[in-house]
Amino acid sequence: MTWFAHHIFILPTQDVLKIVADDPVLSEKSYWVRNLSDHKWPDPESQHTLPLNGLLVVRPVGDPDGHYAFWYGGSESIISWFAFRGTDDVKLDILPKQLHKENPDFNLADYPPIPFLKWLKSLSAATKTTIAYYHCTMWGGDVEIEYSWVFKPNEIAYSFVSSDQNATKLTEYCPDRPEEVRIGDVLMETMKHFGLNLPTPYFALHTRGFPWHKIQI
């Protein structure tokens, strides 16, 4: 599996596909995953499907000066999350500082800037589709930091807490109720909002040899 994942996941509709395809920055690193027929699964239990119309993935998106930039080939290989800004009138209900307090070993700069999250929320509302930002860093097979923001366009966010042989735990953030620490996997919970129930944490799109070059929009 990949060491790093910095993705925007989008449930594709004609409106959002046109917006992404017409944007010179987004279109260069946007991929429409429509089937997994050629994927070699490690075991039958890990095999999963895709949403009905596939999944649109924009990657990698993050801080070009982040420590992970080298893995993608340098800062010029990353779409900067500073390049996208929502308008001031967009209200963000879940703030980066809320998730950051769960990971004091990391800096607030490891979380997306508020203007970027506002842009995602406004894009979700304008295109009436589900959009998520997913960020994961692993080392030696262990998760160091993992979180996601999901916009439908209402917000929900997840942050990795811990994992051992018994269970994986996350914190769930919703605007209308207190934060909840519970058993769950960040990626699996995120994909549920796209109508995709992963049977295990294995995700074909996060394998090292996934053929992104074949499916660029």
One Martini backbone bead per residue (centre of mass of N, CA, C, O) as a GRO file, in nm:
protein
  217
    1MET     BB    1   0.102   0.033   0.010
    2THR     BB    2   0.087   0.349   0.053
    3TRP     BB    3   0.241   0.615   0.224
    4PHE     BB    4   0.068   0.828   0.056
    5ALA     BB    5  -0.238   1.042   0.082
    6HIS     BB    6  -0.372   1.319  -0.139
    7HIS     BB    7  -0.712   1.356  -0.172
    8ILE     BB    8  -0.977   1.409  -0.399
    9PHE     BB    9  -1.308   1.313  -0.367
   10ILE     BB   10  -1.554   1.238  -0.632
   11LEU     BB   11  -1.879   1.238  -0.730
   12PRO     BB   12  -1.967   1.195  -1.046
   13THR     BB   13  -2.067   1.458  -1.261
   14GLN     BB   14  -2.116   1.660  -1.519
   15ASP     BB   15  -2.052   1.924  -1.373
   16VAL     BB   16  -1.781   1.840  -1.230
   17LEU     BB   17  -1.629   1.738  -1.478
   18LYS     BB   18  -1.620   2.010  -1.624
   19ILE     BB   19  -1.474   2.176  -1.413
   20VAL     BB   20  -1.218   2.001  -1.401
   21ALA     BB   21  -1.149   1.989  -1.711
   22ASP     BB   22  -1.134   2.322  -1.733
   23ASP     BB   23  -0.902   2.302  -1.531
   24PRO     BB   24  -0.560   2.332  -1.560
   25VAL     BB   25  -0.485   2.211  -1.279
   26LEU     BB   26  -0.680   1.970  -1.223
   27SER     BB   27  -0.667   1.803  -1.496
   28GLU     BB   28  -0.365   1.694  -1.465
   29LYS     BB   29  -0.478   1.539  -1.169
   30SER     BB   30  -0.724   1.368  -1.300
   31TYR     BB   31  -0.935   1.075  -1.211
   32TRP     BB   32  -1.140   0.817  -1.363
   33VAL     BB   33  -1.281   0.560  -1.181
   34ARG     BB   34  -1.475   0.284  -1.332
   35ASN     BB   35  -1.281   0.028  -1.288
   36LEU     BB   36  -1.141  -0.311  -1.154
   37SER     BB   37  -1.087  -0.554  -1.361
   38ASP     BB   38  -0.745  -0.548  -1.349
   39HIS     BB   39  -0.723  -0.610  -1.061
   40LYS     BB   40  -0.504  -0.747  -0.812
   41TRP     BB   41  -0.599  -0.938  -0.562
   42PRO     BB   42  -0.491  -1.067  -0.256
   43ASP     BB   43  -0.799  -1.135  -0.183
   44PRO     BB   44  -1.135  -1.192  -0.163
   45GLU     BB   45  -1.195  -1.007   0.093
   46SER     BB   46  -1.083  -0.727  -0.052
   47GLN     BB   47  -1.293  -0.701  -0.254
   48HIS     BB   48  -1.416  -0.423  -0.449
   49THR     BB   49  -1.592  -0.159  -0.547
   50LEU     BB   50  -1.785   0.103  -0.693
   51PRO     BB   51  -1.941   0.344  -0.774
   52LEU     BB   52  -2.163   0.361  -1.025
   53ASN     BB   53  -1.980   0.622  -1.158
   54GLY     BB   54  -1.753   0.613  -0.985
   55LEU     BB   55  -1.427   0.788  -0.928
   56LEU     BB   56  -1.303   1.101  -0.852
   57VAL     BB   57  -0.948   1.193  -0.869
   58VAL     BB   58  -0.742   1.423  -0.692
   59ARG     BB   59  -0.378   1.404  -0.752
   60PRO     BB   60  -0.195   1.562  -0.548
   61VAL     BB   61  -0.306   1.736  -0.239
   62GLY     BB   62  -0.122   2.017  -0.091
   63ASP     BB   63   0.184   2.091   0.041
   64PRO     BB   64   0.465   2.165  -0.141
   65ASP     BB   65   0.639   2.186   0.152
   66GLY     BB   66   0.602   1.916   0.238
   67HIS     BB   67   0.747   1.619   0.344
   68TYR     BB   68   0.597   1.454   0.093
   69ALA     BB   69   0.703   1.571  -0.181
   70PHE     BB   70   0.931   1.370  -0.258
   71TRP     BB   71   0.742   1.122  -0.327
   72TYR     BB   72   0.613   1.285  -0.588
   73GLY     BB   73   0.877   1.470  -0.707
   74GLY     BB   74   0.796   1.733  -0.577
   75SER     BB   75   0.636   2.036  -0.559
   76GLU     BB   76   0.542   2.033  -0.871
   77SER     BB   77   0.355   1.759  -0.816
   78ILE     BB   78   0.166   1.949  -0.645
   79ILE     BB   79  -0.134   2.052  -0.551
   80SER     BB   80  -0.220   2.343  -0.417
   81TRP     BB   81  -0.422   2.436  -0.145
   82PHE     BB   82  -0.367   2.755  -0.186
   83ALA     BB   83  -0.520   2.786  -0.481
   84PHE     BB   84  -0.791   2.746  -0.306
   85ARG     BB   85  -1.085   2.968  -0.257
   86GLY     BB   86  -1.321   3.051  -0.064
   87THR     BB   87  -1.561   3.237   0.038
   88ASP     BB   88  -1.645   3.425   0.317
   89ASP     BB   89  -1.957   3.319   0.325
   90VAL     BB   90  -1.846   3.051   0.397
   91LYS     BB   91  -1.932   2.803   0.631
   92LEU     BB   92  -1.733   2.647   0.873
   93ASP     BB   93  -1.788   2.381   1.110
   94ILE     BB   94  -1.500   2.240   1.071
   95LEU     BB   95  -1.191   2.273   1.215
   96PRO     BB   96  -0.858   2.207   1.213
   97LYS     BB   97  -0.808   2.246   1.526
   98GLN     BB   98  -0.982   2.003   1.613
   99LEU     BB   99  -0.795   1.780   1.487
  100HIS     BB  100  -0.515   1.868   1.594
  101LYS     BB  101  -0.556   1.791   1.901
  102GLU     BB  102  -0.517   1.475   1.825
  103ASN     BB  103  -0.213   1.576   1.691
  104PRO     BB  104   0.049   1.714   1.857
  105ASP     BB  105   0.294   1.606   1.670
  106PHE     BB  106   0.163   1.804   1.485
  107ASN     BB  107   0.090   2.053   1.272
  108LEU     BB  108  -0.138   2.271   1.151
  109ALA     BB  109   0.000   2.258   0.859
  110ASP     BB  110  -0.110   1.949   0.817
  111TYR     BB  111  -0.363   2.110   0.758
  112PRO     BB  112  -0.603   2.244   0.599
  113PRO     BB  113  -0.703   2.525   0.479
  114ILE     BB  114  -0.985   2.701   0.505
  115PRO     BB  115  -1.023   2.801   0.207
  116PHE     BB  116  -1.017   2.513   0.087
  117LEU     BB  117  -1.264   2.398   0.237
  118LYS     BB  118  -1.461   2.609   0.126
  119TRP     BB  119  -1.430   2.525  -0.167
  120LEU     BB  120  -1.537   2.239  -0.137
  121LYS     BB  121  -1.814   2.317  -0.026
  122SER     BB  122  -1.904   2.492  -0.271
  123LEU     BB  123  -1.871   2.269  -0.486
  124SER     BB  124  -2.076   2.075  -0.366
  125ALA     BB  125  -2.319   2.269  -0.380
  126ALA     BB  126  -2.306   2.344  -0.690
  127THR     BB  127  -2.303   2.014  -0.781
  128LYS     BB  128  -2.449   1.811  -0.595
  129THR     BB  129  -2.195   1.664  -0.444
  130THR     BB  130  -1.960   1.448  -0.327
  131ILE     BB  131  -1.685   1.560  -0.110
  132ALA     BB  132  -1.333   1.478  -0.039
  133TYR     BB  133  -1.068   1.497   0.199
  134TYR     BB  134  -0.762   1.299   0.194
  135HIS     BB  135  -0.522   1.210   0.462
  136CYS     BB  136  -0.207   1.015   0.451
  137THR     BB  137   0.046   0.879   0.681
  138MET     BB  138   0.305   0.639   0.652
  139TRP     BB  139   0.514   0.402   0.861
  140GLY     BB  140   0.581   0.081   0.843
  141GLY     BB  141   0.245   0.045   0.829
  142ASP     BB  142   0.188   0.298   1.000
  143VAL     BB  143  -0.007   0.539   1.125
  144GLU     BB  144   0.039   0.887   1.173
  145ILE     BB  145  -0.175   1.034   0.970
  146GLU     BB  146  -0.545   1.073   0.960
  147TYR     BB  147  -0.791   1.229   0.740
  148SER     BB  148  -1.130   1.379   0.689
  149TRP     BB  149  -1.342   1.559   0.461
  150VAL     BB  150  -1.700   1.594   0.426
  151PHE     BB  151  -1.920   1.688   0.149
  152LYS     BB  152  -2.306   1.708   0.089
  153PRO     BB  153  -2.246   1.976   0.208
  154ASN     BB  154  -2.237   1.871   0.461
  155GLU     BB  155  -2.049   1.802   0.753
  156ILE     BB  156  -1.766   1.571   0.798
  157ALA     BB  157  -1.522   1.418   1.024
  158TYR     BB  158  -1.200   1.241   1.040
  159SER     BB  159  -0.978   1.080   1.295
  160PHE     BB  160  -0.709   0.929   1.385
  161VAL     BB  161  -0.604   0.745   1.682
  162SER     BB  162  -0.590   0.410   1.671
  163SER     BB  163  -0.396   0.087   1.658
  164ASP     BB  164  -0.461  -0.264   1.693
  165GLN     BB  165  -0.538  -0.599   1.723
  166ASN     BB  166  -0.843  -0.513   1.804
  167ALA     BB  167  -0.850  -0.193   1.703
  168THR     BB  168  -0.985   0.087   1.532
  169LYS     BB  169  -0.967   0.442   1.586
  170LEU     BB  170  -1.188   0.731   1.594
  171THR     BB  171  -1.287   1.062   1.515
  172GLU     BB  172  -1.602   1.223   1.515
  173TYR     BB  173  -1.730   1.506   1.324
  174CYS     BB  174  -2.010   1.715   1.416
  175PRO     BB  175  -2.199   2.000   1.435
  176ASP     BB  176  -2.462   1.855   1.613
  177ARG     BB  177  -2.228   1.707   1.786
  178PRO     BB  178  -2.021   1.553   1.965
  179GLU     BB  179  -1.743   1.419   1.987
  180GLU     BB  180  -1.640   1.079   1.867
  181VAL     BB  181  -1.506   0.792   2.000
  182ARG     BB  182  -1.443   0.512   1.778
  183ILE     BB  183  -1.487   0.250   1.595
  184GLY     BB  184  -1.278   0.293   1.302
  185ASP     BB  185  -1.221   0.382   0.958
  186VAL     BB  186  -1.155   0.648   0.774
  187LEU     BB  187  -1.187   0.541   0.483
  188MET     BB  188  -1.443   0.370   0.521
  189GLU     BB  189  -1.622   0.607   0.618
  190THR     BB  190  -1.585   0.788   0.372
  191MET     BB  191  -1.696   0.585   0.149
  192LYS     BB  192  -1.992   0.573   0.247
  193HIS     BB  193  -2.064   0.860   0.116
  194PHE     BB  194  -2.027   0.701  -0.183
  195GLY     BB  195  -2.153   0.403  -0.160
  196LEU     BB  196  -1.891   0.257  -0.020
  197ASN     BB  197  -1.828  -0.074   0.111
  198LEU     BB  198  -1.564  -0.169   0.268
  199PRO     BB  199  -1.456  -0.480   0.388
  200THR     BB  200  -1.173  -0.341   0.408
  201PRO     BB  201  -0.887  -0.136   0.418
  202TYR     BB  202  -0.858  -0.211   0.142
  203PHE     BB  203  -0.733  -0.014  -0.151
  204ALA     BB  204  -0.673  -0.002  -0.477
  205LEU     BB  205  -0.588   0.314  -0.497
  206HIS     BB  206  -0.339   0.244  -0.271
  207THR     BB  207  -0.159   0.117  -0.466
  208ARG     BB  208   0.142   0.139  -0.616
  209GLY     BB  209   0.037   0.019  -0.922
  210PHE     BB  210  -0.165   0.217  -0.996
  211PRO     BB  211  -0.307   0.325  -1.321
  212TRP     BB  212  -0.330   0.650  -1.357
  213HIS     BB  213  -0.230   0.705  -1.659
  214LYS     BB  214  -0.505   0.566  -1.788
  215ILE     BB  215  -0.735   0.784  -1.629
  216GLN     BB  216  -0.714   1.051  -1.736
  217ILE     BB  217  -0.927   1.322  -1.826
   0.00000   0.00000   0.00000
